[in-house]
Each structure stands twice: as structure tokens, then as C-alpha cells.
């Protein structure tokens, strides 16, 4: 879809002019006030829509009114969601173009653009019957710059959603590696299995050893002269999580192509950085492999040695993400960066705690956590801090190794965070658990079912502001 700005959308020859209405207030269009508000009693509650023909009274063929609810409640989230609602309606009536008279909300221009493009998303690559898309949207009164930034953020989300929606039969480790290599403006180094062995990544290697698809360790780098900070972002890249020998039941396995959503997020962010050009150095890191049961799989009871020399007793082969992240964290901490962020579909426990509404966040630096949460809030995502009380580590204690990879069921998201912390050294670090938010089984607000691109907006905002 093409997005334009204009100074005078009211007189655009658009198919549909989209306007807004607050509860208890008039709209900007007289015919809308007469027909929708006075005659039909359209209230303008948040998310309500009303479509009317203009019969030549204004240049546009139709007017779509979108309810914004109470005026004093409007914020960036209402505007983004309202724009998304409008687009869903426009797609439903198979409109080709529309002009949004949203100049009053120009401070939320970026969110409006994100809302529009998020709602227009479809994953129809494998459908013979393609989904209808809008061709062009014009925003009145928005700045080119805001719209451009919104576009780059929204494109990054689409890039990530496409990757995370890709079936596991296609999105194998080598595809993630190739995808990374194809990103322009970024340096990429791929480590193959023999090089991963040389780096002593015993935990990562164990997880991948049951698969016919060899593991790939991906290191992308965005550099800029006089970088004010160096940051590494790590994405969990389990291309398919069957659970391994501790096989998942069918219903839990069904969506496990999404277990590389963290990796997809990092790839989406890296390709956007090359366009946004912030003055921070960013390392994108992915330990990509598949967790499969086979004659060569790692087994419960095995003892693995991570890159930093710490030993791990395998308690459950389905707690594989933290094993791959352990080695990736060691690698990242050796790069001399100031901060490390990892993002992962890590625990079912996080899904139980926060559902698909919020992502969990933990870390070793309260100030950094607060800054990431603020970035999420500004970007329109919800992050919620989970505790890192040392008691959660008690159940990870092992009689024969430095730790086990799983322990008690209760407090599982925090225990996983503490496990990861064992591999963090000398940096500020945040861990983001997107197990509940990266992939939704039913449509939710501006999102269709499937991958959501969770974390993309937040991390981009964090890196660029
Ligand atoms: N990939 C899963 C976590 C997950 C669950 C992601 C649901 C998305 C939706 C992870 O690898 C996993 O299997 N975790 C186990 C750990 C357990 C064995 C300690 C879990 O949370 O059940
Ligand atoms: Mn698992
Ligand atoms: Zn997993």
C-alpha cells in the first residue's frame, strides 16, 4: 500500500473520506452530522463505524466515520486502533483508496501509519484467492517525516510477521542465515556447525543435534561512525520446537513454527536500522536450530557445557530456548557492548501470567528495564516486569552439574530469566519473553491471527530515540 500526505484531504477526489467523531461532539462534515448523527443517532463510541454516501455533496464518494470515544481519553493507542478499525472496514467494502482527515491527531501520525499498515496485513502467500488490499491512503496534515518513520516501523513489523508466519518446512536455520545475509547495509557473519563447535557452544549444539537441518549461528552488525552506545540484540531462533525427546502434545506443538519469533524480530529490526541510521552500534545475534526428536537428539540427563564453561544438566529437552540463548548471551557479552537485549518465545509460564496482552520483561538493571518499558509504552506495546528473586533459582539446582535447565512449574518465567542471567557478564541486560504475544490464535485488535511482530516497534524505538 502507498501512503501519501496532503494539505487538503477534505477536497480530495478519494473513494472514501475517513473522518472521526468523539462522543457528544460533532464531526467535521455537515452531511455526516445530519445523516449519521442527527438522523441515525451515531454516537461515536470507540471503534464504532458509520458509512454514508455523499451523493456529490463533497468530492469523495463516501464518508466513513470512525468513533473515537471520549475526547479526554484519546491517546496514541486509540488513534492507532481507530485507524486500524477504519482500514478493516475499508477492506471489507473493497475500497481502493481513502483519505484520512486526521490532521487534529498529527502528534500521533506515526502510530496512525502503523495502525493502517498493521490492519492491512494479510498472510496469503499460499492462498489461491488473494486478500483485498487498499492501494493508497492519504493523510491530511501529517508531516512527511513522521509518516516515513511510521512506514519504516510498519514495514519492519510486516517483515517480521512474514518470517514468523512462514511454515517450519521452509523457515529452517539456513533460510534465516540467508535472510540475514540479504539485508543491505548490514555486515553479516554466519558460523556453520564446525565453527560453532570451535566456539564451544555446547548448549546450543545439543539442542540442534537431533535435526537434519544443521544449526547456524548468525551475527549481524550495524555500524555508524562515533556510535554513542553499543548494543546487542539476541533473538531466540528455534525454527521448530517439537519439544525434542520430551515431545510436546499435538495441541502445544501446533504453533511451534513461531518459536523463531525472537529471531524474526531481530531480523526485522536490523533491516530497518539500515534505513533509520541511528547513532548506535547494533549487533543482531541468532542461534538458529530445530528442536527435534531422533536417534541423535540430546537426552534428559545429558550434561552440557556452555561457552562460558558452566555445566547444565538437561532436565527437560523442551526447555531448549534458554540453552541456545545461554551460548548466544556468552557470545554477545564478549563483544564489548554496553547493553544486551534478548527476545524470546521462552516460557508457557509467561503465557499463563500475562496472556497475549503483555510481554514479560526482566533483567539485571532496573534503570534499563524502565527505559525499555517506556519505549514499549511509546511504541504502543505492553511490557510488564516480572521478578528475579533469587529464590526462583532454587529449583534449578543440580546435584551433578552447575544447574539444571528446568525446575518447578510455578514461577517458570522468572526461573528461566535467572537461568539466562548465569550467562550474562559485565553488561546491562534485559530479557523479553514474548511467548504469549508473538503469535495469536484469534484476531485481536489491529492484528489478524498468527504472527504479530511483537517487540519490533519497541526495540526500534529504544534504538532510535
Ligand atoms: N517455546 C516454548 C515456550 C512457548 C510456549 C512459546 C507456548 C509459545 C507458546 C519453550 O521452548 C518451552 O517449551 N518451554 C517449556 C519449558 C518447560 C519444559 C520448563 C514450557 O514453558 O512449557
Ligand atoms: Mn520448548
Ligand atoms: Zn521453545
XYZ file of C-alpha atoms and ligand atoms in Angstrom:
489
model
C 0.000 0.000 0.000
C 1.107 3.501 -0.844
C 0.887 6.240 1.803
C 0.814 9.945 0.934
C 0.352 13.217 2.762
C -1.762 16.130 1.554
C -2.695 19.612 2.777
C -6.298 19.462 1.781
C -7.819 15.976 2.123
C -11.326 17.427 2.553
C -11.377 18.195 -1.171
C -9.639 15.001 -2.300
C -11.331 13.066 -5.031
C -10.994 9.956 -2.857
C -13.257 6.958 -2.884
C -13.722 7.330 0.863
C -13.065 10.252 3.182
C -12.390 8.925 6.684
C -13.359 11.290 9.496
C -13.579 10.883 13.255
C -16.158 11.556 15.905
C -15.865 11.974 19.648
C -18.796 11.031 21.844
C -21.017 14.051 22.351
C -19.326 16.151 19.650
C -19.992 16.920 16.006
C -17.880 15.695 13.100
C -16.022 17.929 10.620
C -18.540 17.155 7.850
C -22.009 18.712 7.778
C -23.662 15.824 5.881
C -22.240 13.354 8.381
C -23.729 15.397 11.211
C -27.121 15.497 9.533
C -27.435 11.901 8.366
C -25.330 9.839 10.751
C -25.518 11.825 13.978
C -28.885 13.614 13.954
C -30.974 11.183 11.888
C -29.379 7.836 12.795
C -28.111 8.574 16.296
C -24.479 7.537 15.593
C -22.737 8.149 18.908
C -19.060 7.717 18.063
C -18.240 5.259 20.815
C -14.695 3.983 20.468
C -14.404 1.643 17.481
C -17.912 2.237 16.082
C -18.015 2.935 12.349
C -20.625 4.508 10.067
C -20.514 4.592 6.272
C -22.544 7.042 4.184
C -22.753 8.025 0.519
C -22.114 11.667 -0.240
C -24.155 11.870 -3.492
C -21.876 14.534 -4.909
C -22.102 16.873 -1.914
C -18.315 16.648 -1.436
C -15.621 15.342 -3.855
C -15.296 11.969 -2.091
C -17.831 9.242 -2.939
C -18.333 8.060 0.620
C -17.633 9.131 4.162
C -16.513 6.645 6.802
C -16.927 7.941 10.350
C -14.854 6.270 12.990
C -15.801 6.637 16.638
C -13.023 7.713 18.993
C -14.981 7.612 22.247
C -14.458 10.234 24.934
C -12.301 13.159 23.854
C -10.212 13.247 27.054
C -9.339 9.543 26.696
C -7.636 9.843 23.305
C -4.010 8.759 23.110
C -1.638 7.149 20.625
C -3.230 3.740 21.183
C -6.755 4.967 20.457
C -5.607 6.651 17.255
C -3.654 3.602 16.060
C -6.536 1.245 16.819
C -9.106 3.596 15.262
C -7.066 3.808 12.052
C -6.828 0.014 12.053
C -10.608 -0.264 12.525
C -11.145 2.100 9.607
C -8.855 0.044 7.366
C -10.653 -3.217 8.248
C -13.909 -1.526 7.206
C -12.359 -0.127 4.002
C -11.034 -3.580 3.090
C -14.456 -5.074 3.790
C -16.114 -2.706 1.293
C -13.222 -3.378 -1.124
C -12.211 0.285 -1.335
C -9.062 1.023 -3.333
C -8.120 4.343 -1.791
C -9.096 6.613 1.077
C -8.170 9.961 2.575
C -7.974 10.368 6.346
C -8.949 13.765 7.743
C -6.845 13.236 10.879
C -4.849 16.485 10.996
C -6.007 17.058 14.596
C -4.058 13.945 15.577
C -0.823 14.823 13.806
C 1.138 14.268 17.041
C 0.189 10.580 16.677
C 0.995 10.415 12.947
C 3.490 7.606 13.358
C 1.002 5.468 15.263
C -1.721 6.203 12.689
C 0.523 4.941 9.892
C 1.448 1.844 11.915
C -2.248 1.188 12.618
C -3.189 1.458 8.974
C -0.453 -0.867 7.729
C -0.838 -3.372 10.574
C -4.543 -3.728 9.787
C -3.892 -4.103 6.058
C -1.575 -7.084 6.704
C -2.505 -10.497 5.341
C -0.543 -13.715 5.054
C -1.986 -15.016 1.798
C 1.137 -16.247 0.029
C -0.247 -19.779 -0.060
C -3.895 -18.897 -0.808
C -5.096 -19.099 -4.415
C -7.669 -16.412 -3.614
C -5.687 -13.332 -2.548
C -6.960 -10.929 0.095
C -8.112 -7.443 -0.995
C -5.650 -4.668 -0.173
C -6.025 -0.903 -0.280
C -3.844 0.719 -2.918
C -3.395 4.191 -1.460
C -4.095 6.139 1.695
C -3.651 9.890 2.037
C -3.262 11.543 5.422
C -4.158 15.189 5.810
C -1.898 17.380 7.913
C 0.763 14.796 8.812
C 4.460 15.551 8.365
C 6.386 13.613 5.711
C 8.979 12.764 8.310
C 6.549 11.196 10.795
C 4.877 9.250 8.013
C 8.239 7.960 6.782
C 9.254 6.784 10.228
C 5.877 5.135 10.697
C 6.349 3.409 7.339
C 9.748 2.001 8.295
C 8.419 0.737 11.642
C 5.364 -0.810 9.961
C 7.456 -2.416 7.230
C 9.714 -3.924 9.877
C 6.667 -5.418 11.584
C 5.452 -6.872 8.300
C 8.895 -8.313 7.563
C 8.944 -9.978 10.983
C 5.364 -11.246 10.734
C 6.003 -12.757 7.290
C 9.050 -14.605 8.597
C 7.369 -15.851 11.763
C 4.302 -16.980 9.795
C 6.459 -18.956 7.352
C 5.976 -22.714 7.842
C 8.851 -24.514 9.548
C 9.367 -26.678 6.465
C 10.659 -23.520 4.745
C 11.959 -21.340 7.597
C 14.891 -23.623 8.508
C 18.153 -22.311 10.054
C 19.828 -21.860 6.656
C 16.901 -19.722 5.481
C 17.303 -17.411 8.485
C 21.027 -17.212 7.699
C 20.334 -16.375 4.053
C 17.730 -13.808 5.091
C 20.319 -12.114 7.307
C 22.878 -12.094 4.502
C 20.376 -10.469 2.153
C 19.898 -7.411 4.369
C 21.519 -4.364 2.815
C 23.673 -2.006 4.826
C 24.479 -4.649 7.452
C 27.588 -6.812 7.810
C 26.757 -10.456 8.394
C 28.858 -13.395 9.520
C 27.385 -16.898 9.522
C 29.024 -19.595 11.626
C 28.435 -23.173 10.427
C 28.365 -26.236 12.673
C 32.129 -26.851 12.744
C 32.784 -23.218 13.689
C 30.070 -23.364 16.362
C 31.915 -26.403 17.779
C 35.154 -24.414 17.809
C 33.416 -21.667 19.805
C 32.485 -24.289 22.447
C 28.769 -23.631 22.258
C 27.895 -26.990 23.790
C 24.420 -25.987 24.928
C 23.301 -24.576 21.565
C 24.788 -27.522 19.650
C 22.994 -30.068 21.841
C 19.583 -28.588 21.060
C 20.172 -28.730 17.305
C 21.753 -32.162 17.128
C 18.507 -34.105 16.620
C 17.595 -32.285 13.412
C 18.528 -32.991 9.802
C 18.881 -29.209 9.339
C 22.288 -28.060 10.569
C 22.421 -25.172 13.070
C 23.548 -21.687 12.024
C 24.919 -19.004 14.303
C 24.147 -15.593 12.836
C 25.944 -12.350 13.727
C 24.730 -9.170 12.018
C 26.306 -5.801 12.636
C 25.047 -2.278 12.020
C 27.841 0.268 12.437
C 27.963 4.034 12.398
C 30.813 6.455 12.958
C 31.015 7.871 16.515
C 28.412 5.478 17.903
C 27.202 6.788 21.267
C 26.466 3.291 22.540
C 26.914 -0.369 21.573
C 24.000 -2.753 21.948
C 23.480 -6.421 21.116
C 20.025 -7.825 20.430
C 19.578 -11.590 20.564
C 16.533 -13.406 19.162
C 15.560 -16.956 20.068
C 15.754 -18.844 16.785
C 14.163 -22.252 17.284
C 12.832 -22.878 13.795
C 10.567 -25.617 15.117
C 10.075 -26.669 18.719
C 8.702 -30.217 18.861
C 9.905 -30.429 22.453
C 12.603 -32.917 21.441
C 12.535 -36.310 23.191
C 10.322 -34.678 25.821
C 7.862 -34.370 22.970
C 5.095 -31.779 23.183
C 1.453 -32.895 22.909
C -0.109 -32.115 19.495
C -2.092 -29.059 20.618
C 1.024 -27.399 22.077
C 3.162 -28.256 19.045
C 0.698 -26.841 16.533
C 2.032 -23.273 16.576
C 5.698 -24.052 17.236
C 6.861 -22.732 13.862
C 6.577 -19.440 15.778
C 9.452 -20.336 18.107
C 11.785 -18.226 15.981
C 9.693 -15.085 16.516
C 12.515 -13.524 18.548
C 14.904 -14.166 15.647
C 12.349 -12.796 13.181
C 12.085 -9.674 15.362
C 15.855 -9.178 15.355
C 15.969 -9.575 11.557
C 13.098 -7.095 11.153
C 14.857 -4.600 13.409
C 18.233 -4.988 11.655
C 16.811 -4.364 8.173
C 15.043 -1.241 9.487
C 18.211 0.121 11.154
C 19.924 0.287 7.804
C 17.171 2.748 6.779
C 16.779 4.690 10.055
C 20.534 5.087 10.601
C 20.590 5.753 14.378
C 23.924 6.650 16.024
C 24.223 3.419 18.000
C 26.160 0.311 17.041
C 23.828 -2.689 16.966
C 24.763 -6.367 16.878
C 21.951 -8.756 15.874
C 22.534 -12.292 17.074
C 20.631 -15.505 16.387
C 21.490 -19.080 17.364
C 19.242 -20.851 14.855
C 18.351 -24.546 15.052
C 15.464 -27.005 15.293
C 14.460 -28.956 18.408
C 13.587 -32.425 17.101
C 13.337 -35.981 18.459
C 15.565 -38.501 16.677
C 18.323 -41.035 17.237
C 20.833 -38.230 17.502
C 18.826 -35.971 19.844
C 20.133 -34.738 23.149
C 18.596 -36.579 26.067
C 17.210 -35.874 29.509
C 20.098 -36.393 31.925
C 22.782 -35.235 29.489
C 25.273 -32.719 30.839
C 26.141 -29.840 28.531
C 28.942 -27.295 28.751
C 28.119 -23.774 27.617
C 30.581 -21.349 26.017
C 31.453 -19.810 29.425
C 32.322 -23.239 30.851
C 29.229 -23.591 33.046
C 27.645 -27.047 33.032
C 23.936 -27.768 32.631
C 22.085 -30.969 33.447
C 19.272 -31.487 30.941
C 16.115 -31.884 32.974
C 13.740 -31.414 30.064
C 14.603 -31.220 26.362
C 11.641 -28.901 25.835
C 13.405 -26.132 27.768
C 15.664 -25.669 24.740
C 15.384 -21.936 24.149
C 17.367 -20.988 27.252
C 20.138 -23.407 26.182
C 20.565 -21.743 22.799
C 20.300 -18.295 24.397
C 22.915 -19.225 27.014
C 25.616 -19.540 24.349
C 24.331 -16.527 22.419
C 24.472 -14.421 25.604
C 28.074 -15.524 26.278
C 28.978 -14.568 22.718
C 27.252 -11.167 22.970
C 28.907 -10.323 26.300
C 32.321 -10.868 24.701
C 31.658 -8.225 22.023
C 32.356 -5.306 24.349
C 28.826 -3.925 24.113
C 27.205 -1.752 26.786
C 23.822 -3.426 26.739
C 22.279 -6.727 25.685
C 18.603 -7.354 24.996
C 17.306 -10.863 24.339
C 13.843 -11.516 22.976
C 12.349 -14.978 23.059
C 9.191 -17.087 22.959
C 10.609 -18.622 26.099
C 8.043 -19.927 28.580
C 4.491 -21.201 28.785
C 4.566 -19.755 32.296
C 4.778 -16.241 30.845
C 1.698 -17.022 28.726
C -0.143 -18.123 31.879
C 0.895 -14.955 33.719
C 0.302 -12.302 31.057
C -1.700 -13.945 28.246
C -1.443 -12.381 24.808
C -1.881 -8.885 26.266
C 1.631 -8.141 27.507
C 5.201 -9.361 27.090
C 7.251 -10.147 30.198
C 10.471 -8.300 30.911
C 13.293 -8.999 33.364
C 16.930 -8.029 33.667
C 19.874 -7.069 35.819
C 19.489 -3.284 35.667
C 16.303 -1.580 36.847
C 17.079 1.636 35.001
C 17.493 -0.179 31.688
C 14.299 -2.180 32.298
C 12.424 1.068 32.971
C 13.780 2.622 29.775
C 12.747 -0.408 27.700
C 9.269 -0.421 29.267
C 8.949 3.291 28.453
C 9.999 2.595 24.862
C 7.313 -0.103 24.673
C 4.686 2.254 26.004
C 5.604 4.971 23.497
C 5.605 2.446 20.672
C 2.168 1.078 21.555
C 3.211 -2.255 23.101
C 2.659 -3.526 26.644
C 5.619 -4.855 28.640
C 5.301 -5.992 32.248
C 8.208 -6.573 34.594
C 8.446 -9.996 36.262
C 10.536 -10.581 39.392
C 14.050 -12.004 39.507
C 14.039 -13.086 43.175
C 16.991 -15.411 43.702
C 14.675 -17.999 45.310
C 13.362 -18.857 41.845
C 16.762 -20.379 41.120
C 16.455 -22.932 43.955
C 14.652 -25.490 41.821
C 17.312 -25.194 39.099
C 19.997 -26.526 41.433
C 21.603 -29.767 40.263
C 23.466 -32.465 42.229
C 25.814 -33.246 39.354
C 26.177 -30.033 37.306
C 26.199 -26.253 37.893
C 22.468 -26.089 37.194
C 19.516 -27.855 35.591
C 17.680 -26.345 32.641
C 14.255 -26.572 34.333
C 12.834 -26.773 37.801
C 9.473 -26.155 39.427
C 6.476 -25.384 37.232
C 5.441 -22.392 39.302
C 7.346 -19.188 38.589
C 8.706 -20.677 35.370
C 9.164 -17.367 33.569
C 11.290 -15.963 36.400
C 13.316 -19.178 36.744
C 14.088 -19.002 33.021
C 15.225 -15.403 33.478
C 17.539 -16.416 36.311
C 18.895 -19.278 34.204
C 19.786 -16.823 31.425
C 21.423 -14.473 33.917
C 24.062 -17.182 34.581
C 25.430 -16.434 31.103
C 25.440 -12.634 31.335
C 28.668 -10.954 32.342
C 29.738 -7.316 32.542
C 26.809 -5.769 30.655
C 23.409 -4.289 31.333
C 20.894 -6.879 30.226
C 17.151 -7.213 29.608
C 15.227 -10.353 28.726
C 11.879 -10.054 26.942
C 9.534 -13.073 26.976
C 7.138 -12.889 24.004
C 5.739 -16.435 24.303
C 2.215 -15.065 24.687
C 2.385 -12.036 22.414
C 4.350 -13.119 19.329
C 1.668 -15.349 17.882
C -2.079 -15.138 18.493
C -4.603 -17.824 17.682
C -7.554 -15.455 17.294
C -7.725 -11.940 15.800
C -7.008 -9.263 18.408
C -7.450 -5.514 17.890
C -5.496 -4.489 14.762
C -3.983 -7.974 14.325
C -5.234 -10.990 12.400
C -4.490 -14.430 13.839
C -0.848 -15.504 13.503
C 2.397 -13.622 13.995
C 2.188 -10.097 15.446
C 5.742 -8.797 15.180
C 5.890 -8.387 18.965
C 8.910 -6.415 20.138
C 9.793 -4.873 16.784
C 8.343 -1.405 17.457
C 9.681 -1.309 20.995
C 13.238 -2.299 20.143
C 13.325 0.043 17.142
C 12.048 2.873 19.314
C 14.604 2.037 22.005
C 17.464 2.048 19.489
C 16.491 5.157 17.573
C 15.219 7.713 20.073
N 8.777 -22.478 23.001
C 8.335 -22.904 24.283
C 7.581 -21.815 25.039
C 6.253 -21.412 24.469
C 5.081 -21.916 24.993
C 6.181 -20.494 23.460
C 3.883 -21.525 24.477
C 4.967 -20.083 22.930
C 3.806 -20.603 23.458
C 9.528 -23.330 25.149
O 10.599 -23.850 24.468
C 9.050 -24.411 26.041
O 8.717 -25.436 25.546
N 9.027 -24.126 27.329
C 8.565 -25.071 28.291
C 9.606 -25.142 29.382
C 9.321 -26.206 30.383
C 9.628 -27.559 29.817
C 10.148 -25.935 31.591
C 7.259 -24.552 28.845
O 7.157 -23.352 29.110
O 6.324 -25.326 28.983
Mn 10.428 -25.941 24.132
Zn 10.841 -23.248 22.517
